[in-house]
PDB file of C-alpha atoms in Angstrom:
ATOM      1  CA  UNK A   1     -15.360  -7.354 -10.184  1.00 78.00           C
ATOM      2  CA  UNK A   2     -12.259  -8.791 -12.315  1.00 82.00           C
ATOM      3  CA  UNK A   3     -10.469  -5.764 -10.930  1.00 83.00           C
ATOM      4  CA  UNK A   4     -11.080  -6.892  -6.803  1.00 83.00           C
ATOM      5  CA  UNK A   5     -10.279 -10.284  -7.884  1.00 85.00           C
ATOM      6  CA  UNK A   6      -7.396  -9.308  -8.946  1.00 85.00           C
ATOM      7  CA  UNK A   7      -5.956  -7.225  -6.267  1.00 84.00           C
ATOM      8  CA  UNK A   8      -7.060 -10.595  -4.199  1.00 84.00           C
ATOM      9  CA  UNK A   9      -5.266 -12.974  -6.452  1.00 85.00           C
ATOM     10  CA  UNK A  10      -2.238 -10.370  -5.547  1.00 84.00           C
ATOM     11  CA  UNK A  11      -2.238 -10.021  -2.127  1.00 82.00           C
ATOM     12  CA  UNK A  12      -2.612 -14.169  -2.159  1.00 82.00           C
ATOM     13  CA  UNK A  13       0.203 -14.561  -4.233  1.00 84.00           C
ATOM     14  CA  UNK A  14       2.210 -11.925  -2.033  1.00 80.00           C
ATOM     15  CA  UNK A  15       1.370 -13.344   1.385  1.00 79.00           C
ATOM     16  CA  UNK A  16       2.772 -17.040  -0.744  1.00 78.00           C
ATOM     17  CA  UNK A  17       5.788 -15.417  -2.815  1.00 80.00           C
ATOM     18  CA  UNK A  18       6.590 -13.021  -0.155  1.00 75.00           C
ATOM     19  CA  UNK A  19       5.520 -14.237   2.868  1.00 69.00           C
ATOM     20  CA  UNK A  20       4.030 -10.591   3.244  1.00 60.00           C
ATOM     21  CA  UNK A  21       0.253 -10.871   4.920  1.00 55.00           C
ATOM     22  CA  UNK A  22      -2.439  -9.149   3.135  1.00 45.00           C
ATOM     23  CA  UNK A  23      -3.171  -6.641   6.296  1.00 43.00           C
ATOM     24  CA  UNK A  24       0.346  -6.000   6.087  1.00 44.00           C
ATOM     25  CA  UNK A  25      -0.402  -4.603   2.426  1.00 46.00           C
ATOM     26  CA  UNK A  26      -2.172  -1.370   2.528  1.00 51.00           C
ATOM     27  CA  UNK A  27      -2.362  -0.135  -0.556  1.00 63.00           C
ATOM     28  CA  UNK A  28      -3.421  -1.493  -4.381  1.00 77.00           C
ATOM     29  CA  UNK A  29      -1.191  -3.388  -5.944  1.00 80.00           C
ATOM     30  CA  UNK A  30      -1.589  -1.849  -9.393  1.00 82.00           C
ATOM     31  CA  UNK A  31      -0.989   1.457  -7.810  1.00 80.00           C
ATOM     32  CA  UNK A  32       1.969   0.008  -6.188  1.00 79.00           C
ATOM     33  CA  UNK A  33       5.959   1.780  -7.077  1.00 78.00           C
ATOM     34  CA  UNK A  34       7.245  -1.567  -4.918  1.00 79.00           C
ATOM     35  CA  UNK A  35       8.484  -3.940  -7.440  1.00 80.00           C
ATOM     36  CA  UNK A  36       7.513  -7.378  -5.108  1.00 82.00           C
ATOM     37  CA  UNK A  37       3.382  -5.669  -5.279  1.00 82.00           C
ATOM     38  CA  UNK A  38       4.059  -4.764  -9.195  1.00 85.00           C
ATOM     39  CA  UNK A  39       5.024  -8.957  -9.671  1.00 87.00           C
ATOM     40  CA  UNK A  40       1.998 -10.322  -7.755  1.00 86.00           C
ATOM     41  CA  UNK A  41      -0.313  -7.803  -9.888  1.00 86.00           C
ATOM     42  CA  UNK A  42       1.622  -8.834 -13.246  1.00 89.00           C
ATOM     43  CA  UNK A  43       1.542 -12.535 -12.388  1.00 90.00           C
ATOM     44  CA  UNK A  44      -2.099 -12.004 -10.638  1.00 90.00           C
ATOM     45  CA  UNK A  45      -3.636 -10.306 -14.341  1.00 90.00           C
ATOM     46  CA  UNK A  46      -2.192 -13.098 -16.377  1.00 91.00           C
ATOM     47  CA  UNK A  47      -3.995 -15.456 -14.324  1.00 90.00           C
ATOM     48  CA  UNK A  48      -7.240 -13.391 -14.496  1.00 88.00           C
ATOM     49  CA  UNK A  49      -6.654 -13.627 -18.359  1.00 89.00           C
ATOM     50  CA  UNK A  50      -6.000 -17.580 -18.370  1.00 88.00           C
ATOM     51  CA  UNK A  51      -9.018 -18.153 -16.134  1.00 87.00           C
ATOM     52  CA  UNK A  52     -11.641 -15.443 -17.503  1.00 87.00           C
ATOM     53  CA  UNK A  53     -10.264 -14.968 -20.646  1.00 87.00           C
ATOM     54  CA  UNK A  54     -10.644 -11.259 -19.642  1.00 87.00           C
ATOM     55  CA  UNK A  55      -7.742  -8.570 -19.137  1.00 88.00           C
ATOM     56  CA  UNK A  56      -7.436  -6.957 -16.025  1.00 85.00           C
ATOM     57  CA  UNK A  57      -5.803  -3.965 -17.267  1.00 85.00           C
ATOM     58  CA  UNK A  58      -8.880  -3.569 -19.754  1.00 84.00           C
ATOM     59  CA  UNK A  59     -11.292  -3.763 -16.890  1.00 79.00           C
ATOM     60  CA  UNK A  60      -9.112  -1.151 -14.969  1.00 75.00           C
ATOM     61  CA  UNK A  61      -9.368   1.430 -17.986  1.00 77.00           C
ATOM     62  CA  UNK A  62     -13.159   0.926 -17.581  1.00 73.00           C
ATOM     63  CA  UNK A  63     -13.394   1.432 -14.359  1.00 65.00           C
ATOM     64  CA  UNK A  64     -10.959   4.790 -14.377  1.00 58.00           C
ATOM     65  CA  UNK A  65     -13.531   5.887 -16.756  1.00 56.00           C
ATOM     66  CA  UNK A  66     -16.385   5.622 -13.932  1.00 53.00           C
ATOM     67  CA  UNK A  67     -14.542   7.034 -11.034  1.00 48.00           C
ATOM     68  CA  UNK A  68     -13.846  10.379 -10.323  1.00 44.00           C
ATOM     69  CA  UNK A  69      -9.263  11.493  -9.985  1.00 43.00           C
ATOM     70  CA  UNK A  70     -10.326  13.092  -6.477  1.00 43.00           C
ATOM     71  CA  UNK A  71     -12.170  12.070  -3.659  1.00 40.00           C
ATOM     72  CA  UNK A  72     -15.310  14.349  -3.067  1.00 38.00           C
ATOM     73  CA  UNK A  73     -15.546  16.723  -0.346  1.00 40.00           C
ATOM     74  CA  UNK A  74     -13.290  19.575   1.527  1.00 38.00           C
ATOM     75  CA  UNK A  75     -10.785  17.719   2.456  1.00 45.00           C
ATOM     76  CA  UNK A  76      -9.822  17.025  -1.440  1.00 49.00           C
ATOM     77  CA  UNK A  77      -8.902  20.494  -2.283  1.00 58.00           C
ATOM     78  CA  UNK A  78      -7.325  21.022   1.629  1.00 71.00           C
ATOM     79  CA  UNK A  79      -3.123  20.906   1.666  1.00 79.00           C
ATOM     80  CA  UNK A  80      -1.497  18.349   2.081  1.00 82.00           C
ATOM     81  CA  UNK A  81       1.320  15.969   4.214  1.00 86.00           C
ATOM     82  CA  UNK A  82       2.137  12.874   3.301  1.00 88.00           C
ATOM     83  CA  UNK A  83       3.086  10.142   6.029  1.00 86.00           C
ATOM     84  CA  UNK A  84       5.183   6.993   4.934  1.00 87.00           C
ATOM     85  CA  UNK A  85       5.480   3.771   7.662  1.00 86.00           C
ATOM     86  CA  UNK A  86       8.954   2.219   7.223  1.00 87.00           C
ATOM     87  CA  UNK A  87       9.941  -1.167   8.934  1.00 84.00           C
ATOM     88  CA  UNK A  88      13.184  -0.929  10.939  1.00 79.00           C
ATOM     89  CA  UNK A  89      15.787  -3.259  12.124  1.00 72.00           C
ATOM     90  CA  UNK A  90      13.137  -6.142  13.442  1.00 66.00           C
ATOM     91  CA  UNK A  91       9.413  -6.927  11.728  1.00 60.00           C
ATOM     92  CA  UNK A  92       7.726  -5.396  14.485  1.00 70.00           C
ATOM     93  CA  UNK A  93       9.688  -1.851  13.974  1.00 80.00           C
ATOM     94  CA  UNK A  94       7.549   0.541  12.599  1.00 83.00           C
ATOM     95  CA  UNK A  95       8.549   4.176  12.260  1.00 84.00           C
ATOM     96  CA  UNK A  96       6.330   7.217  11.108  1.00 85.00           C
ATOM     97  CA  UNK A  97       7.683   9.869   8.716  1.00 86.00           C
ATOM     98  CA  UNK A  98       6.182  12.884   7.284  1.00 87.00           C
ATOM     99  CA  UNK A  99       6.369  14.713   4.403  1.00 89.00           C
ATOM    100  CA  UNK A 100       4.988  17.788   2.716  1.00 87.00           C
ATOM    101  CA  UNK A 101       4.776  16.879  -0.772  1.00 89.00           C
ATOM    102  CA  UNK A 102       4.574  13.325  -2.569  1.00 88.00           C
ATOM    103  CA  UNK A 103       7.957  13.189  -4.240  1.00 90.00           C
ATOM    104  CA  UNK A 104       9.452  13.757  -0.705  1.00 92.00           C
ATOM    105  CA  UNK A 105       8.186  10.717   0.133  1.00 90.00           C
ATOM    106  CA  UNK A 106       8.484   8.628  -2.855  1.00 91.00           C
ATOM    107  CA  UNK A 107      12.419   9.580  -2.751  1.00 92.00           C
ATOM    108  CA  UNK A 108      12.453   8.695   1.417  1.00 92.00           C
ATOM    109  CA  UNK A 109      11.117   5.309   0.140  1.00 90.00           C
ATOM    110  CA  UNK A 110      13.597   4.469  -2.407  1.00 89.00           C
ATOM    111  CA  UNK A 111      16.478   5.529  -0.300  1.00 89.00           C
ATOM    112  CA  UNK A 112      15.166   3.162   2.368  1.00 86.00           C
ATOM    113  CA  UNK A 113      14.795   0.475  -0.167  1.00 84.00           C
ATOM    114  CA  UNK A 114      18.375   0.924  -1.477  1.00 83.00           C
ATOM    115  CA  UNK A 115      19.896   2.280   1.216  1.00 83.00           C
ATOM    116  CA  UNK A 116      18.479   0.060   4.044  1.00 77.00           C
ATOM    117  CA  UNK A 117      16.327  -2.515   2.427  1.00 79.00           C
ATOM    118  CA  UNK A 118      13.465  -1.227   4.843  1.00 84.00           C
ATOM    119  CA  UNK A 119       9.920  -2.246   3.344  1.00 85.00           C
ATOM    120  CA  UNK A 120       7.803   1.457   3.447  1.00 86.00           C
ATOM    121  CA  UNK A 121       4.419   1.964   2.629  1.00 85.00           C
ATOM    122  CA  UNK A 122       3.265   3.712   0.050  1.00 85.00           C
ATOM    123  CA  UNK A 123       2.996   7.326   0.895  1.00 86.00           C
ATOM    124  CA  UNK A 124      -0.524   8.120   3.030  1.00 86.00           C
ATOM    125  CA  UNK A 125      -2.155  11.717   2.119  1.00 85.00           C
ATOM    126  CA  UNK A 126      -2.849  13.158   5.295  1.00 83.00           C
ATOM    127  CA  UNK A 127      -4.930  16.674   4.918  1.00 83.00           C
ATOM    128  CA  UNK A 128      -2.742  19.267   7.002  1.00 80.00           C
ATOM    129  CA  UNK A 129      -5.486  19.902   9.435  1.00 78.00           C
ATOM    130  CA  UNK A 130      -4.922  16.377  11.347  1.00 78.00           C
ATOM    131  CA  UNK A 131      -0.968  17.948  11.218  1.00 74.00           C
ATOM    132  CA  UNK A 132       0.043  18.247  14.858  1.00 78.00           C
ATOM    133  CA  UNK A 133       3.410  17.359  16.149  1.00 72.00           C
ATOM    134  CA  UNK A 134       2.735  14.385  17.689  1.00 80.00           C
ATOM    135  CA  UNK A 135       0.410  12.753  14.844  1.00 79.00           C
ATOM    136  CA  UNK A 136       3.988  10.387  13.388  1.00 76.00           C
ATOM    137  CA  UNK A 137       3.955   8.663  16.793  1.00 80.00           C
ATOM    138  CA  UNK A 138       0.323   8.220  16.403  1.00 83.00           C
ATOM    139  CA  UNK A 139       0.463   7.537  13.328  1.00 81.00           C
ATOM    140  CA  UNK A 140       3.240   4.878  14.366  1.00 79.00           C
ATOM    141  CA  UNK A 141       1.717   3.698  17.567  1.00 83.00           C
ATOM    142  CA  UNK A 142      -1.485   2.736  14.499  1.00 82.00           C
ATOM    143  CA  UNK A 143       0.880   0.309  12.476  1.00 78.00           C
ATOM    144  CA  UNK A 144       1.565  -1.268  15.190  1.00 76.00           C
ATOM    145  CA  UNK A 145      -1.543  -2.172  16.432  1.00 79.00           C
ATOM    146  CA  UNK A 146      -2.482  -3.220  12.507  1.00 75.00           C
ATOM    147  CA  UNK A 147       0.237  -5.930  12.395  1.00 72.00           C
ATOM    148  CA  UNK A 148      -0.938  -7.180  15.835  1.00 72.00           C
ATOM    149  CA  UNK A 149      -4.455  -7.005  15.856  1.00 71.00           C
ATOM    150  CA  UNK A 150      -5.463 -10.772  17.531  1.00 73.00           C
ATOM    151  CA  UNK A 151      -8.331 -12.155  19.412  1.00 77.00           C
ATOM    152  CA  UNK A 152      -8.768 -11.364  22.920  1.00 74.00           C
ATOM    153  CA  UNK A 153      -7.129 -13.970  25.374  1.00 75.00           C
ATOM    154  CA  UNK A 154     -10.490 -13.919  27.198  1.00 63.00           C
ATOM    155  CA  UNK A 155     -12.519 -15.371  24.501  1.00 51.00           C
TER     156      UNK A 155
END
C-alpha cells in the first residue's frame, strides 16, 4: 500500500511540477531512467516518510521480496522487441520505434532526450510473435488514442 501511494503522490506531483498528466505516464516512477519521474518519486518518498513515518524504498525491498523477476507464462521466456513512443515536434506527435534488444532502446531514448529534447517512453517489451511490419503504426495509432481518450459528444 505505501508503495501505490507513492507512485500516486508521483504522478500528482508530475501532472503539478510538470504539467505531465498521469495517463500520459505509463510506466512506474521508481522504475523510471527519466530524471523529471526519478524527482516526483524522490520528492513523493520523502513525503511518504514525513506523513507515515514509513520509507518507501523499505516497503519496495519488501515487496521485491514477494514478487516474482518474470511474469508467468510463455510469453516470459518468448524473444523479444522492444517498442519506445517518442513525442515529436507538437504534443500530439507520437511516433513508434522498435527495437530488438533493451539497450537499443534505452540509447534511442537518450539521444532523443539530448539530441531533440523529445519526451519517450520507457521502452515496452513486446514478445516477437505480435512482430509484424505494420505493428509501430499500430502501436502509434494506440498513443494516440491514449492522450485523447474523452467522453462521447453524444452523452
Amino acid at each position: 500500500m505505501i508503495v501505490s501511494q507513492t507512485e500516486e503522490l508521483a504522478a500528482l506531483l508530475m501532472k503539478n511540477l510538470f504539467q505531465r498528466e498521469s495517463a500520459e505516464v505509463a510506466f512506474l516512477f521508481r522504475e523510471s531512467q527519466c530524471h523529471r519521474a526519478k524527482h516526483c518519486w524522490r520528492l513523493s518518498s520523502e513525503i511518504q516518510e514525513v506523513l507515515t513515518h514509513t520509507d518507501p524504498e523499505d516497503a519496495l525491498s519488501e515487496l521485491d521480496d514477494e514478487e516474482p523477476s518474470e511474469p508467468a507464462g510463455a510469453l516470459a521466456s518468448e524473444p523479444s522487441t522492444y517498442l519506445v513512443v517518442q513525442e515529436g515536434g507538437s504534443s500530439s506527435e507520437l511516433y513508434a520505434h522498435v527495437f530488438g534488444n533493451s539497450d537499443d532502446a534505452q540509447d534511442y531514448r537518450a539521444s532523443s532526450a539530448d539530441e531533440g529534447s523529445y519526451r519517450t517512453s520507457v521502452p515496452i517489451k513486446v514478445p516477437e510473435s505480435l512482430w509484424i511490419p505494420a505493428f509501430a503504426k499500430v502501436a502509434e495509432a494506440i498513443a494516440r488514442g491514449a492522450i485523447s481518450v474523452d467522453f462521447s459528444e453524444d452523452d
